[in-house]
Short mmCIF file of C-alpha atoms in Angstrom, two decimals:
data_model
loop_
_atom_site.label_atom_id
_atom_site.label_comp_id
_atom_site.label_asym_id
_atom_site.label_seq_id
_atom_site.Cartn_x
_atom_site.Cartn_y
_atom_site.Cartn_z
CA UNK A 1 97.73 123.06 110.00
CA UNK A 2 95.77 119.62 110.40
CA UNK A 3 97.13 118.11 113.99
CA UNK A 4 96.03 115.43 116.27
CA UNK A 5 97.56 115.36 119.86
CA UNK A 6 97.21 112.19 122.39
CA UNK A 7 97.15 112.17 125.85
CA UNK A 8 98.81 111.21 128.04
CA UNK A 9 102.06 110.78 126.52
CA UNK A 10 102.80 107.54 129.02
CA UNK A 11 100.53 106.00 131.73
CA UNK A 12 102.00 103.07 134.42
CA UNK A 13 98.98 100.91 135.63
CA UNK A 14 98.71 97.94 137.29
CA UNK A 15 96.79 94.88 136.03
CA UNK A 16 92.84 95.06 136.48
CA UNK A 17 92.57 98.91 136.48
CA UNK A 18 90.94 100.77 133.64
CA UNK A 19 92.67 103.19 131.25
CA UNK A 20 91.37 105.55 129.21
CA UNK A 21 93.21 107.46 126.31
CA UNK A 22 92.05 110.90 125.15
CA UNK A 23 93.02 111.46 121.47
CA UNK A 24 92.07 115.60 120.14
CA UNK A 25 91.97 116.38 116.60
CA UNK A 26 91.68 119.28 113.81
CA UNK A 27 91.54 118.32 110.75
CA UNK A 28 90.18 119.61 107.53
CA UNK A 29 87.24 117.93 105.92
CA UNK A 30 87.39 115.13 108.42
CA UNK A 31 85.69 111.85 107.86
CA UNK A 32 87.09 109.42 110.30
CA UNK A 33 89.46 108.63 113.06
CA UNK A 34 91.44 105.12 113.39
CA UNK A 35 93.02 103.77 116.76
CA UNK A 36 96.18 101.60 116.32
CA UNK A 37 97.84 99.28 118.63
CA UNK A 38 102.14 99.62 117.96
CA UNK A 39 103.92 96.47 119.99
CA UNK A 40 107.54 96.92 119.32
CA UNK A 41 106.78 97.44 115.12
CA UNK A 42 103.84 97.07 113.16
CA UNK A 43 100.93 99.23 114.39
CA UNK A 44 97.49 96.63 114.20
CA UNK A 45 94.33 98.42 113.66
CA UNK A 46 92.14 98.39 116.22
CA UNK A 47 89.13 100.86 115.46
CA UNK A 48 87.74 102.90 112.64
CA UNK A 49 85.10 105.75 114.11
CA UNK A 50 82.76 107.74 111.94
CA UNK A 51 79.94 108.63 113.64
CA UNK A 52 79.39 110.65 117.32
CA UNK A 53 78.52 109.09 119.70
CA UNK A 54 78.58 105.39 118.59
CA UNK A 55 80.65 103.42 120.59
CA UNK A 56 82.73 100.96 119.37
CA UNK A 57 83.84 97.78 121.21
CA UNK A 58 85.62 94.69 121.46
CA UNK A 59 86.49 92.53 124.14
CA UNK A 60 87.74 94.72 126.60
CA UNK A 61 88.21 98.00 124.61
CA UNK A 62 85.85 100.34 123.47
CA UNK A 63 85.97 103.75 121.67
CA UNK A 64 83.81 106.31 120.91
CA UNK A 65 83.96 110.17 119.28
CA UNK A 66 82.41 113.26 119.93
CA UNK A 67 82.79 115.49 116.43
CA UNK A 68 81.34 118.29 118.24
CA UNK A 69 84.26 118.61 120.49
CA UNK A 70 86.84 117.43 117.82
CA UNK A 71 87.91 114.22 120.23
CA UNK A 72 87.87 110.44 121.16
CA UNK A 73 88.70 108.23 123.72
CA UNK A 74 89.90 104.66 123.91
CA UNK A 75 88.99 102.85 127.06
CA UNK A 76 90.48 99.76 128.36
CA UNK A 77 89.17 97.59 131.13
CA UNK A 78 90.62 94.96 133.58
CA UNK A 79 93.75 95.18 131.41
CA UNK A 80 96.44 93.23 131.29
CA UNK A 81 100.26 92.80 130.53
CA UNK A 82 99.36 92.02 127.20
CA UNK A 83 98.09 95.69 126.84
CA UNK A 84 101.60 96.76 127.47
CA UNK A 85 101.94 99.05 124.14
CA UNK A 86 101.85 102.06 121.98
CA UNK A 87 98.38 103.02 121.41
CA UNK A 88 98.33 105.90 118.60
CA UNK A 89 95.20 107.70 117.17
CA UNK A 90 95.47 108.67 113.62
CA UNK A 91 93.20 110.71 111.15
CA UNK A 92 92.74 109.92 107.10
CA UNK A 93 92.64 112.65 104.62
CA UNK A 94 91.22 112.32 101.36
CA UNK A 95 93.19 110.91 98.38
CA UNK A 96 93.22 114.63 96.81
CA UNK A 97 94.73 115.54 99.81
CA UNK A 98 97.59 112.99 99.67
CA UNK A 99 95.30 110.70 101.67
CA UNK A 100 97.88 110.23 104.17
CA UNK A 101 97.32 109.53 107.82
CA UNK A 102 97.49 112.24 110.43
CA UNK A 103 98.83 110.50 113.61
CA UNK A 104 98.77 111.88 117.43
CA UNK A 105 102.42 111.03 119.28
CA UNK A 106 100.96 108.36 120.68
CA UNK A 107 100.44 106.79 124.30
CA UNK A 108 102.70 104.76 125.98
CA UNK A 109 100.89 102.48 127.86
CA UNK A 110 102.53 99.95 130.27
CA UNK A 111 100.43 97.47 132.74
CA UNK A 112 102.54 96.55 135.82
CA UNK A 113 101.73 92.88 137.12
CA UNK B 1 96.76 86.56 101.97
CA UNK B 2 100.02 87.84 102.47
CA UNK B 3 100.47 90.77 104.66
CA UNK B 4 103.21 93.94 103.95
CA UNK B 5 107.21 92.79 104.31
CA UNK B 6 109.29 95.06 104.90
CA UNK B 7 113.19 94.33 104.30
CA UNK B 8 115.77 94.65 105.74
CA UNK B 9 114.29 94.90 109.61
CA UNK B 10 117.50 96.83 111.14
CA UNK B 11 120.14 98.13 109.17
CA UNK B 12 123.38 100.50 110.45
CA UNK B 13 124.26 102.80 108.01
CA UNK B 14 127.04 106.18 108.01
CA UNK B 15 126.56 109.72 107.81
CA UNK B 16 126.69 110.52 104.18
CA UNK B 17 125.52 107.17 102.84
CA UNK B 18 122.36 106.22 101.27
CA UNK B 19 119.96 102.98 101.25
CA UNK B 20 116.93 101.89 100.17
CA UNK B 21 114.14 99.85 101.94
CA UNK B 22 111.94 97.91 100.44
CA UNK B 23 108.06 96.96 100.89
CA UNK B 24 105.80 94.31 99.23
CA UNK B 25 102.57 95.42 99.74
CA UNK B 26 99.63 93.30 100.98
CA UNK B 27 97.54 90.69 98.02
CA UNK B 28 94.80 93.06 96.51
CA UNK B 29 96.36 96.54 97.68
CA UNK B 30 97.09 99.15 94.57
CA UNK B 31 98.62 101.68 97.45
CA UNK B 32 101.73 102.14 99.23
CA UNK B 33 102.83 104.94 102.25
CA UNK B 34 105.74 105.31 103.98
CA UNK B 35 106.18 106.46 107.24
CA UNK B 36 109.01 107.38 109.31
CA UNK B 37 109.03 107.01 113.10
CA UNK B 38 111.14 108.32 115.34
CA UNK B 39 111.46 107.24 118.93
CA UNK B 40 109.31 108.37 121.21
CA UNK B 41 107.07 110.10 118.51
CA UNK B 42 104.04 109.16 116.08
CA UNK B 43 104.52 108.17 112.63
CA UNK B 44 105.13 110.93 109.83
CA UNK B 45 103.68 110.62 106.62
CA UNK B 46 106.60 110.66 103.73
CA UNK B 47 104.70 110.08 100.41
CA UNK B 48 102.10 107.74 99.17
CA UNK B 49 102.08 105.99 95.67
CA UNK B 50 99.54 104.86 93.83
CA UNK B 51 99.49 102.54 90.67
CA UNK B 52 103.28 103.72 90.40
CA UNK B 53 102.63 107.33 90.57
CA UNK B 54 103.54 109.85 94.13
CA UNK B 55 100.14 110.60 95.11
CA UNK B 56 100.90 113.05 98.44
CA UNK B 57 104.18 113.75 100.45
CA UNK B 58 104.77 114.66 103.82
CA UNK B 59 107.38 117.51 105.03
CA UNK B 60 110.40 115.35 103.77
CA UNK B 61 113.44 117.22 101.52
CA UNK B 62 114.13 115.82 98.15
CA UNK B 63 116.80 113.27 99.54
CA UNK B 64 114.09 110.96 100.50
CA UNK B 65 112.73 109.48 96.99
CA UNK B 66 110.56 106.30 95.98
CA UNK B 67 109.32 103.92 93.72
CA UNK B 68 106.30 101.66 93.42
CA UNK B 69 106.74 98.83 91.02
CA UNK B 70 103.69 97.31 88.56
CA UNK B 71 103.93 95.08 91.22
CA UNK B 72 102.86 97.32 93.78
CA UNK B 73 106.01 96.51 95.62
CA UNK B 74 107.62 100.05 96.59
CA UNK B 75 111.15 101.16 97.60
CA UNK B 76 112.23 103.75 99.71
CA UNK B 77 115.86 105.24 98.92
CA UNK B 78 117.37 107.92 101.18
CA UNK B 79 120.68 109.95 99.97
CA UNK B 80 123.04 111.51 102.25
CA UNK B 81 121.91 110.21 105.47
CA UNK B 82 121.61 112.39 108.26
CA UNK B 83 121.89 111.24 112.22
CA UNK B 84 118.28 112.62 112.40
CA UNK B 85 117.41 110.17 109.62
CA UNK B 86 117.63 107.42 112.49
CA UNK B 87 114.14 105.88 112.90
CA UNK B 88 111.64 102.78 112.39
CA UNK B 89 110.37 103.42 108.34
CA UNK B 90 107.08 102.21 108.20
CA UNK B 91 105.35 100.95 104.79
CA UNK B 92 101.97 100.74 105.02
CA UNK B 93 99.60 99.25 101.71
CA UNK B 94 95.41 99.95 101.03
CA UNK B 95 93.18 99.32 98.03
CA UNK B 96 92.90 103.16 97.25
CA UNK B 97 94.04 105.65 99.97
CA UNK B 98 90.86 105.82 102.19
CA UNK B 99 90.95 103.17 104.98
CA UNK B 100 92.28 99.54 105.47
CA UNK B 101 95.97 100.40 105.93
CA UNK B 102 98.02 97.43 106.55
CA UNK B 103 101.18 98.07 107.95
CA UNK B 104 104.87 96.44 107.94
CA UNK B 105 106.71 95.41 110.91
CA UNK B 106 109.35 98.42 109.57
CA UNK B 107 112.94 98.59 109.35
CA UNK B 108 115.09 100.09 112.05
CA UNK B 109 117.65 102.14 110.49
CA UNK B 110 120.46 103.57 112.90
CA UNK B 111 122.61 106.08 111.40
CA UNK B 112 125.96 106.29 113.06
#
């Protein structure tokens, strides 16, 4: 059964350190793998990763995923309170597959002044 | 260009009841999922329509059902609610189901 598991499940920091996220997957005839930020509702996309070892970045996140090992990591430095959310890793499958999205249980992430 | 509404945001409903939810779908998206959220947990995929036809569904019994409109608009009607049925129901819309999900800010639905 196609899974994808996040870890950790919560994380307390305080403002300025650096985070990192570990997101695992197995999927069948994987493709991609999308990181979401949730703040109270709507998840916002943050990045779509295709290829190993690319990273992907933006302001002070970045991404990257190993295909090889089946996982990827979202890093965040010098965060802030802003940070304070949800941050859930999710899979596609293909349309003939329902093309539904496979998400990990996401990480709680909260950034103590 | 719009983004996904979802309506209501929180509703209270009883054991035994049904209600629908409702999702306009992003300007330019032919593709509607819902998801269903409960707390302290990722989202689960419940079904997926495209151009007005169920494309996929997730692990959900028959008492969860749907509709997508010519609009694209889609509803999301559950019969004989269940506590466990408490959750956010997310509606997410895409051109086609491969990437470029937009999601709604959900409705919170408390069964009681």
């Amino acid at each position: 059964e196609d899974k994808v598991v996040q870890s950790p499940l919560s994380l307390v920091v305080h403002e300025g350190d650096t985070v990192t996220l570990n997101c695992s997957y197995e999927v069948t005839n994987f493709r991609s793998l999308l990181w979401y930020k949730q703040e109270k509702k709507a998840p916002t996309f943050l990045f779509m990763l295709t290829s190993s070892g690319i990273e992907k970045k933006s302001g002070r996140l970045s991404s990257i995923l190993d295909k090889k090992e089946l996982f990827s990591i979202l890093n965040i430095t010098a965060t802030q309170t802003g940070d304070s959310a949800i941050y859930l890793c999710a899979v596609p499958t293909p349309y003939n597959q329902g093309g539904k999205l496979i998400f990990g249980q996401g990480t709680e992430l909260s950034v103590k002044p | 260009e719009t983004g996904v509404t979802q309506s209501p945001t929180h509703l209270i409903k009883t054991r035994g009841q049904q209600v629908t939810l409702r999702c306009s779908s992003q300007s330019g998206h032919n593709t509607v999922s819902w998801y269903q959220q409960a707390l302290g947990q990722g989202p689960q995929f419940i079904f997926q329509y495209y151009r007005e036809e169920e494309n996929g569904r997730g692990n959900f019994p028959p008492r969860f059902s749907g509709l997508q409109f010519p609009n694209y608009s889609s509803e999301l009607n559950v019969n004989a609610l269940e506590l466990d049925d408490s959750a956010l129901y997310l509606c997410a819309s895409s051109y086609g189901s491969g990437y470029g999900y937009t999601f709604g800010s959900g409705t919170r639905l408390t069964v009681v």
